[in-house]
Amino acid sequence: MTVTAGLAGYSQTDATVIGQSLADPERFATIFERYFSQIRQYLARRVGTKIADDLAAEVFVVAFAERQRYDLARDCARPWLYGIATNLAGSHRRREERYYRALARADARQITPSDEDVIAERVSASAAGPALASALAALDRGDRDALLLVALADLSYAEVAESLGIPYGTVCSRLSRARRRLRESLGGEPGRGRED
Amino acid sequence: MDELTAIRQLLAEPPPPTPDVVAGARARLERATAGTGAPRRHFPVRRWQLAVGGAVAAAVAAGLIIAQVAAPAGAPPAGALTVHELAYRAAAAAGRQPAVPPGQWVFWREKTGGPGCGTGCGTFHVWTTADSGHAAWVYRGRVVSLGTGPFDGQPLPSLVPQGGWGVGSVTGKIPVSYAGLRSLPRDPAALDRYLGRLNLPHLSGWGPPPVREFSIIEMMLTSYLMPPRLTAELYQALGHIPGVTVSDHAVDVAGRQGVGFISPAQPGGGRQEIILNPRSYRLMGDNLLWGPRQRLLDGTAILQRALVSGPGVWP
C-alpha cells in the first residue's frame, strides 16, 4: 500500500474511510475533517471567500453522494476532492474571470514585509499582478484548471491528471501552454521557467 | 520569480474559514449523510435451511425453505495488516498444503452460529469429497449419503425434533465447477475480472462485481479442497478486489480469534467475512456481518478438517 504525503499521520487511508462510509455514512465526516480547510482555501483563492464558503461545503456533499464511484485503490482522496472543487468552481467561471480582471485593475496590493527576500518577491508580484491577472482571465478553462491545481493546490502532474480525469500527457500540454502564456504576459522569455 | 510563484502571490492565501463557516459546512454534510442511510433490502442467507425427517430423506429435493433476513449497513473494523499483506500470507500458507485428488474424502467438524442461522445452529460432522461432489454422515452407526454436490459450504446434517435427521444445504450454486478450476485465469486481477463477469442466477443484480467476486471466492474456499496453487491464487485474487478490507480482530462462531477478509458492502449492507487463523493463515471459518457495528448474523467455524480414507471414517 502506498501512503502519500497527504495521508501522513493518519492511521487509516482515505480509501479505507470512504470504503467504510459506504455502509456507515457518518464515517465520511473524517474526510471532511481532513480536507475541508485546504479545499476551502483553494476555492477562496479562485473565486473569493464568500463564494468559497458555500462551494467548499458543496464539495463534500457532492463527494459524499459520489463516494460509491471512488476508486478505493487510491489511498489519498485529495486529488479527487480537488477535482470536484475545480468542477464546481467551473460553474462560477465568469465570476472567477471577473475576479481576475478586478485584480488586473488594482493599483497596488497591501504588503506586509517580513524579510527582504519576501519583500522583493512581493514587489515583483505586485508589479506583475495586473498583467498576470489579465493573462489568467484569458486562459482556456482547462488550461487554467490544470495550472491552478499545481500552483495553488500543490498537486503533482499525475495528481492533476487524476483530479481532472484526463491523461497525463494532456496535463503536460495544458500546463506547458498555460505557463508559456503567463511567461509571455510577465515579459519573460517563452522558454524560461520551471517544469515539474 | 517564475509564473507559479507569481500566481501564488497574486492569489494570496486568504484568512482561514471562521468556525461558523466550518460548522455550517459540517452541518450540511451531516444532513446529507443522515438523509441517505444505507439501503435496506433483503438478501438470501448463505445457507438455505432444509429440514426433513430421516424416513423421508429421499424427498430432500422437494422443498427448500429459503430464509431471508434484513441486513442494514455497517462499517468494517480496521485492520493492522493490509489486504495485500493478508492475501500474500494466506496464499503462501495455502501453497504449502499437500495436493489432494478430487475424490479424496475429507472429514469436517463444523459449528454454525449466530442469530441468522435459526434452528440450524449447532456442531455437526460430515464427510465430503475434495471436489464437493459427494457428502455423507453417520446416523445411528450407519453411513448415510447426503446426496451429490457441489454444495455451498458443507451440508449441515442434524437431528430434527420430529425424530430422524435433516440436512441443510444448497447445491448447484457454485458458478465454477471443480473441474473448471484449472481453466481460471492465473493473474489475480484477471481472475477477479473473470469472476465478476460470471452470470449467476442467484447473484444477478446482487451487488457490483466486487461483491460477487468475493462471494464466489468464498464459496470455493469453503466448499472445495482445491489444489494448493489454485487456493493460493484465490487468496491473491481476494487481495485485488476493490473495497475488501481486513479485520485483525475477527472472531468465529466458536469464539476463536482470527484475522479476516471483509467483503465490500452487499446491496443490503451486509458483509461477508472470511476468517483465517492469525498464525497459520489457514481457513478457520466465515461470518456474515451486518449493522453499524458489524454484528454477526450467521457464521460457520471449521473446528476440524482431516483427510480420511472414506465416508464414515473418523480421523
XYZ file of C-alpha atoms in Angstrom:
511
model
C 0.000 0.000 0.000
C 1.279 3.446 -0.917
C 0.655 6.145 1.643
C 1.082 9.542 0.061
C 2.285 12.667 1.769
C -1.287 13.829 2.097
C -2.009 10.943 4.403
C 0.922 11.299 6.749
C -0.157 10.897 10.327
C -3.450 9.179 9.605
C -3.959 5.644 10.836
C -6.434 4.842 8.068
C -6.164 5.811 4.441
C -8.815 7.947 2.837
C -9.790 4.954 0.725
C -10.394 2.887 3.840
C -12.514 5.601 5.359
C -14.517 6.080 2.169
C -14.980 2.331 1.867
C -16.307 2.239 5.397
C -18.599 5.178 4.683
C -20.402 3.126 2.051
C -22.008 1.198 4.846
C -21.577 3.703 7.648
C -22.223 7.154 6.137
C -21.105 9.023 9.233
C -17.542 7.849 8.625
C -17.382 10.350 5.777
C -17.053 13.106 8.370
C -13.425 12.026 8.674
C -12.804 13.085 5.081
C -14.406 16.433 5.843
C -12.185 16.979 8.860
C -9.078 16.089 6.914
C -9.641 18.286 3.882
C -12.261 20.969 4.372
C -9.863 23.758 5.224
C -7.499 23.238 2.329
C -10.312 22.806 -0.188
C -11.947 25.976 1.048
C -8.669 27.886 0.813
C -8.130 26.676 -2.731
C -11.594 27.801 -3.732
C -11.234 31.107 -1.916
C -8.146 31.899 -3.945
C -10.047 31.168 -7.117
C -13.488 32.677 -6.558
C -13.230 34.680 -3.356
C -14.054 33.755 0.204
C -17.782 34.381 0.152
C -18.479 32.003 -2.723
C -15.806 29.609 -1.489
C -17.525 29.092 1.857
C -20.589 27.815 0.069
C -18.759 25.883 -2.644
C -16.446 24.136 -0.198
C -19.415 22.838 1.741
C -20.953 21.677 -1.502
C -17.756 19.834 -2.460
C -18.188 17.469 0.473
C -21.882 16.943 -0.129
C -21.113 16.049 -3.742
C -18.194 13.858 -2.711
C -20.375 12.023 -0.233
C -23.027 11.414 -2.874
C -20.374 10.197 -5.329
C -18.366 8.082 -2.919
C -19.523 4.795 -4.421
C -17.643 5.763 -7.572
C -14.432 6.498 -5.723
C -11.571 4.245 -6.754
C -10.676 2.538 -3.493
C -7.289 1.638 -4.915
C -6.338 5.291 -4.464
C -5.313 5.784 -0.875
C -5.424 9.570 -0.888
C -8.673 11.345 -1.728
C -7.082 14.765 -2.072
C -6.890 14.832 -5.902
C -10.474 13.559 -6.119
C -11.728 16.331 -3.849
C -9.782 18.981 -5.731
C -11.305 17.659 -8.931
C -14.802 18.109 -7.522
C -13.878 21.556 -6.255
C -12.466 22.512 -9.635
C -15.604 21.366 -11.422
C -17.772 23.312 -9.009
C -15.580 26.370 -9.435
C -16.188 25.988 -13.151
C -19.812 26.861 -12.584
C -18.504 30.200 -11.340
C -16.123 30.659 -14.234
C -17.448 34.051 -15.214
C -17.228 35.251 -11.652
C -13.680 33.946 -11.432
C -12.669 35.753 -14.576
C -14.257 38.975 -13.307
C -12.232 38.478 -10.139
C -9.004 38.262 -12.103
C -9.892 41.338 -14.133
C -10.599 43.173 -10.923
C -7.145 42.195 -9.740
C -5.730 43.442 -13.005
C -7.268 46.866 -12.339
C -5.970 47.038 -8.782
C -3.454 49.846 -8.293
C -1.458 48.173 -5.562
C -1.631 45.401 -3.024
C -1.092 45.766 0.649
C 2.297 44.404 1.545
C 3.422 43.372 4.990
C 7.172 42.968 4.742
C 8.840 40.441 6.974
C 12.182 39.910 5.328
C 13.997 41.292 2.354
C 13.574 38.338 0.043
C 9.871 38.217 0.610
C 9.608 41.934 0.065
C 11.437 41.609 -3.222
C 9.212 38.786 -4.324
C 6.028 40.585 -3.393
C 7.018 43.782 -5.057
C 7.755 41.825 -8.155
C 4.418 40.061 -7.927
C 2.636 43.288 -7.312
C 4.263 44.887 -10.291
C 3.395 41.950 -12.465
C -0.035 41.500 -10.944
C -2.216 43.307 -13.449
C -0.646 41.588 -16.442
C -0.696 38.222 -14.738
C -4.322 38.559 -13.706
C -5.307 39.523 -17.222
C -3.445 36.544 -18.597
C -5.149 34.211 -16.126
C -8.543 35.535 -17.128
C -7.718 34.950 -20.777
C -6.612 31.325 -20.357
C -8.791 28.475 -21.548
C -10.637 26.999 -18.635
C -8.957 23.596 -18.926
C -5.513 25.166 -19.033
C -6.296 27.386 -16.062
C -7.682 24.495 -14.020
C -4.545 22.448 -14.519
C -2.306 25.409 -13.785
C -4.090 26.431 -10.588
C -4.186 22.875 -9.277
C -0.402 22.898 -9.484
C 0.098 26.464 -8.295
C -2.488 26.658 -5.529
C -3.130 23.051 -4.504
C 0.437 21.803 -4.988
C -0.765 18.756 -6.874
C 1.739 16.826 -8.942
C 1.123 16.410 -12.657
C -0.065 12.856 -12.046
C -2.465 14.052 -9.368
C -3.793 16.748 -11.689
C -4.480 14.045 -14.261
C -6.318 12.021 -11.632
C -8.139 15.059 -10.386
C -9.430 16.200 -13.754
C -9.828 12.733 -15.214
C -7.543 13.456 -18.149
C -4.414 11.708 -19.455
C -1.047 12.649 -18.011
C 0.117 13.847 -21.412
C -2.829 16.218 -21.655
C -1.869 17.706 -18.301
C 1.655 18.298 -19.562
C 0.473 20.011 -22.709
C -2.068 22.164 -20.863
C 0.467 23.271 -18.304
C 3.100 23.937 -20.885
C 0.700 26.113 -22.865
C -0.624 27.958 -19.823
C 2.794 28.660 -18.395
C 4.115 29.847 -21.713
C 1.284 32.360 -21.994
C 1.808 33.583 -18.460
C 5.525 33.951 -19.005
C 4.833 35.999 -22.072
C 2.445 38.186 -20.089
C 5.159 38.695 -17.481
C 7.579 39.729 -20.167
C 9.793 36.698 -19.720
C 11.301 34.569 -22.398
C 8.967 31.846 -23.682
C 11.440 29.110 -22.825
C 12.079 30.176 -19.250
C 10.506 28.643 -16.193
C 10.468 25.519 -14.115
C 8.968 22.327 -15.493
C 7.945 19.919 -12.750
C 10.434 34.570 -9.925
C 8.608 32.019 -12.047
C 4.960 32.219 -13.004
C 3.789 29.692 -10.417
C 5.225 31.769 -7.606
C 3.699 34.855 -9.157
C 0.284 33.189 -9.197
C 0.614 32.135 -5.573
C 1.341 35.702 -4.601
C -1.295 37.250 -6.800
C -3.951 34.904 -5.454
C -2.738 35.193 -1.901
C -3.735 32.804 0.842
C -6.916 34.198 2.446
C -7.666 34.038 6.161
C -8.814 30.559 7.205
C -12.535 29.855 7.372
C -14.215 31.007 10.545
C -15.535 28.404 12.983
C -19.060 29.329 11.901
C -18.248 28.564 8.281
C -16.743 25.197 9.208
C -19.660 24.361 11.468
C -22.143 25.297 8.759
C -20.380 23.136 6.189
C -20.154 20.250 8.640
C -23.854 20.502 9.395
C -24.612 20.471 5.690
C -22.672 17.259 5.276
C -24.348 15.743 8.323
C -27.756 16.473 6.818
C -26.647 14.743 3.639
C -25.341 11.681 5.461
C -28.429 11.446 7.633
C -30.704 11.587 4.631
C -29.045 8.797 2.727
C -28.757 5.978 5.177
C -27.564 2.748 3.722
C -30.180 0.889 1.728
C -32.075 -1.863 3.432
C -33.214 -4.804 1.442
C -33.441 -8.487 1.833
C -30.817 -10.850 0.584
C -30.615 -14.587 0.906
C -28.628 -16.069 3.735
C -25.622 -18.071 2.719
C -27.133 -21.386 3.525
C -30.636 -22.479 2.745
C -32.169 -24.434 5.553
C -33.821 -27.694 4.694
C -35.100 -30.000 7.365
C -36.705 -33.332 6.717
C -37.267 -36.485 8.698
C -34.863 -39.321 8.177
C -37.631 -41.564 6.910
C -38.338 -39.209 4.059
C -34.786 -38.287 3.285
C -35.355 -39.205 -0.325
C -37.659 -36.216 -0.583
C -34.842 -33.803 0.222
C -35.060 -32.102 -3.111
C -38.772 -31.479 -2.816
C -38.794 -28.385 -0.667
C -36.341 -25.641 0.107
C -37.100 -23.221 2.868
C -35.270 -20.066 1.961
C -34.689 -17.877 4.959
C -34.341 -14.165 4.366
C -33.176 -11.555 6.781
C -32.909 -7.814 6.768
C -29.338 -6.639 6.630
C -28.715 -2.961 7.339
C -25.399 -1.374 6.638
C -22.325 -1.441 8.814
C -18.714 -0.407 8.921
C -15.880 -2.868 8.713
C -13.383 -2.774 11.522
C -9.862 -1.556 10.903
C -7.042 -3.983 10.329
C -3.337 -3.848 11.099
C -2.446 -5.875 8.005
C -3.235 -4.526 4.596
C -5.413 -6.607 2.321
C -2.446 -7.364 0.114
C -0.324 -8.472 3.048
C -3.015 -10.789 4.304
C -3.627 -12.130 0.811
C 0.070 -12.806 0.419
C 0.337 -14.642 3.736
C -2.802 -16.687 3.110
C -1.608 -17.594 -0.356
C 1.798 -18.624 0.963
C 0.177 -20.815 3.607
C -2.188 -22.372 1.084
C 0.673 -23.091 -1.252
C 2.389 -25.207 1.400
C -0.548 -27.589 1.808
C -0.465 -31.067 0.264
C -2.257 -31.676 -3.002
C -5.265 -33.986 -2.814
C -7.167 -35.713 -5.609
C -10.755 -34.642 -6.331
C -12.201 -37.848 -4.909
C -10.278 -37.642 -1.629
C -12.623 -37.960 1.346
C -12.413 -35.185 3.894
C -13.835 -35.164 7.416
C -15.264 -31.867 8.594
C -16.402 -30.883 12.045
C -18.064 -27.523 11.927
C -20.058 -25.250 14.172
C -22.725 -22.901 12.928
C -23.995 -19.997 14.968
C -25.436 -16.514 15.012
C -28.986 -15.191 15.116
C -29.489 -15.753 11.404
C -28.996 -19.497 11.288
C -32.147 -20.248 13.264
C -32.757 -23.828 14.246
C -29.828 -24.987 12.149
C -27.269 -23.789 14.701
C -25.073 -26.414 16.253
C -21.982 -28.537 15.852
C -22.035 -31.299 13.272
C -19.740 -33.615 11.418
C -19.821 -34.536 7.785
C -17.681 -36.200 5.152
C -17.303 -34.793 1.645
C -15.046 -35.437 -1.255
C -12.475 -32.753 -2.041
C -14.442 -31.720 -5.098
C -17.638 -31.452 -3.010
C -19.236 -33.944 -5.343
C -20.404 -36.346 -2.638
C -21.278 -35.974 1.025
C -22.179 -38.363 3.821
C -22.649 -38.522 7.567
C -23.129 -41.159 10.209
C -26.606 -41.689 11.622
C -27.215 -44.406 14.235
C -23.960 -46.061 13.317
C -24.654 -46.163 9.613
C -23.043 -44.097 6.867
C -25.777 -42.216 5.067
C -25.320 -40.387 1.793
C -26.291 -36.748 1.796
C -26.535 -36.692 -1.958
C -24.409 -35.193 -4.664
C -22.989 -31.720 -4.808
C -21.234 -29.487 -5.198
C -22.548 -27.995 -2.008
C -22.186 -24.372 -0.996
C -20.090 -24.945 2.098
C -20.609 -28.273 3.756
C -24.106 -29.793 4.033
C -25.421 -29.465 7.583
C -26.899 -32.744 8.810
C -28.620 -32.577 12.170
C -31.219 -34.304 14.243
C -34.666 -32.775 13.957
C -37.322 -32.519 16.688
C -39.716 -34.856 14.866
C -37.127 -37.618 15.001
C -34.751 -38.712 12.311
C -32.397 -36.269 10.734
C -32.345 -33.337 8.388
C -29.834 -31.629 6.222
C -29.318 -28.012 5.382
C -27.580 -27.477 2.109
C -27.678 -25.719 -1.163
C -26.377 -27.262 -4.339
C -25.811 -26.160 -7.885
C -24.969 -22.595 -6.920
C -21.201 -22.562 -7.176
C -20.521 -20.939 -10.531
C -17.083 -22.512 -11.013
C -17.060 -26.280 -11.043
C -14.177 -28.166 -9.532
C -13.280 -29.430 -12.980
C -13.254 -25.852 -14.228
C -10.828 -24.598 -11.615
C -7.777 -25.243 -13.750
C -9.058 -23.080 -16.571
C -9.382 -19.991 -14.377
C -7.089 -17.041 -15.180
C -3.950 -17.168 -13.084
C -3.357 -13.447 -12.785
C -5.221 -12.193 -9.684
C -6.669 -9.112 -11.339
C -7.729 -11.097 -14.404
C -9.262 -13.729 -12.132
C -11.282 -11.056 -10.356
C -12.493 -9.650 -13.645
C -13.459 -13.128 -14.834
C -15.411 -13.902 -11.679
C -17.073 -10.501 -11.717
C -18.445 -11.175 -15.187
C -19.996 -14.541 -14.371
C -23.716 -14.575 -14.861
C -25.197 -16.144 -11.768
C -28.943 -16.547 -11.495
C -28.903 -16.311 -7.722
C -26.490 -13.388 -7.691
C -27.681 -11.372 -10.676
C -28.378 -7.811 -9.693
C -26.916 -8.588 -6.323
C -24.299 -6.000 -5.885
C -21.463 -4.804 -8.064
C -18.763 -7.145 -9.392
C -16.528 -6.821 -6.298
C -19.303 -8.199 -4.116
C -19.912 -11.115 -6.446
C -16.202 -11.800 -6.862
C -15.810 -12.044 -3.116
C -18.876 -14.274 -2.799
C -17.720 -16.696 -5.451
C -14.257 -16.989 -3.937
C -15.789 -17.513 -0.508
C -17.952 -20.308 -1.931
C -14.976 -22.048 -3.498
C -12.755 -21.737 -0.424
C -15.399 -23.150 1.889
C -16.705 -25.831 -0.469
C -13.711 -27.308 -2.254
C -10.412 -28.659 -1.053
C -8.512 -27.404 -4.056
C -5.018 -27.919 -5.398
C -2.682 -25.680 -3.349
C -1.747 -23.454 -6.268
C -5.393 -22.709 -7.051
C -6.222 -21.942 -3.441
C -3.248 -19.590 -3.318
C -4.415 -17.822 -6.454
C -7.873 -17.312 -4.991
C -6.393 -15.681 -1.903
C -4.250 -13.471 -4.107
C -7.361 -12.520 -6.057
C -9.110 -11.554 -2.820
C -6.340 -9.037 -2.273
C -7.127 -7.338 -5.567
C -10.863 -6.887 -5.129
C -11.702 -3.198 -4.656
C -13.300 -2.448 -1.320
C -12.102 -5.557 0.509
C -10.790 -4.710 3.955
C -9.050 -6.575 6.746
C -10.188 -7.177 10.289
C -7.444 -8.141 12.711
C -9.952 -8.900 15.434
C -12.275 -11.276 13.668
C -13.987 -13.854 15.855
C -15.586 -17.014 14.518
C -18.775 -18.505 15.921
C -16.711 -20.837 18.085
C -15.216 -17.774 19.804
C -11.769 -18.115 18.292
C -9.776 -15.019 17.401
C -8.701 -14.683 13.800
C -7.928 -12.281 11.022
C -10.457 -11.726 8.320
C -11.032 -10.511 4.798
C -14.211 -8.429 4.797
C -16.175 -8.040 1.607
C -17.447 -4.794 0.145
C -20.976 -3.981 1.307
C -23.705 -6.070 -0.249
C -26.803 -4.272 -1.508
C -28.461 -4.777 1.863
C -25.386 -3.553 3.679
C -24.206 -6.919 4.913
C -20.622 -8.026 4.557
C -19.094 -11.444 4.333
C -16.014 -12.243 6.321
C -13.519 -14.983 5.561
C -11.678 -15.761 8.776
C -8.148 -17.133 8.879
C -6.029 -18.415 11.716
C -3.816 -15.463 12.743
C -0.711 -17.618 12.921
C -1.082 -20.295 10.262
C -3.294 -18.195 7.927
C -5.375 -21.264 7.148
C -9.120 -21.058 6.701
C -10.935 -21.008 10.022
C -14.483 -20.127 9.053
C -16.712 -17.430 7.720
C -19.231 -14.933 9.001
C -21.996 -12.810 7.621
C -21.924 -9.409 9.328
C -24.450 -6.619 9.401
C -25.369 -3.366 11.049
C -23.345 -0.298 12.010
C -21.335 -2.346 14.481
C -20.819 -5.264 12.129
C -22.720 -7.695 14.283
C -22.718 -11.355 13.467
C -25.708 -12.583 11.516
C -24.593 -16.139 10.933
C -21.342 -17.977 10.592
C -19.533 -21.248 10.341
C -16.416 -22.266 12.228
C -14.298 -25.108 10.893
C -13.333 -26.953 14.057
C -11.585 -29.845 12.365
C -10.730 -30.837 8.833
C -8.865 -34.028 8.093
C -8.159 -36.291 5.169
C -9.640 -39.760 5.703
C -9.852 -42.944 3.705
C -13.603 -42.901 3.169
C -17.029 -41.700 4.341
C -17.754 -42.551 7.952
C -14.057 -42.992 8.770
C -13.165 -40.906 11.814
C -9.788 -39.132 11.901
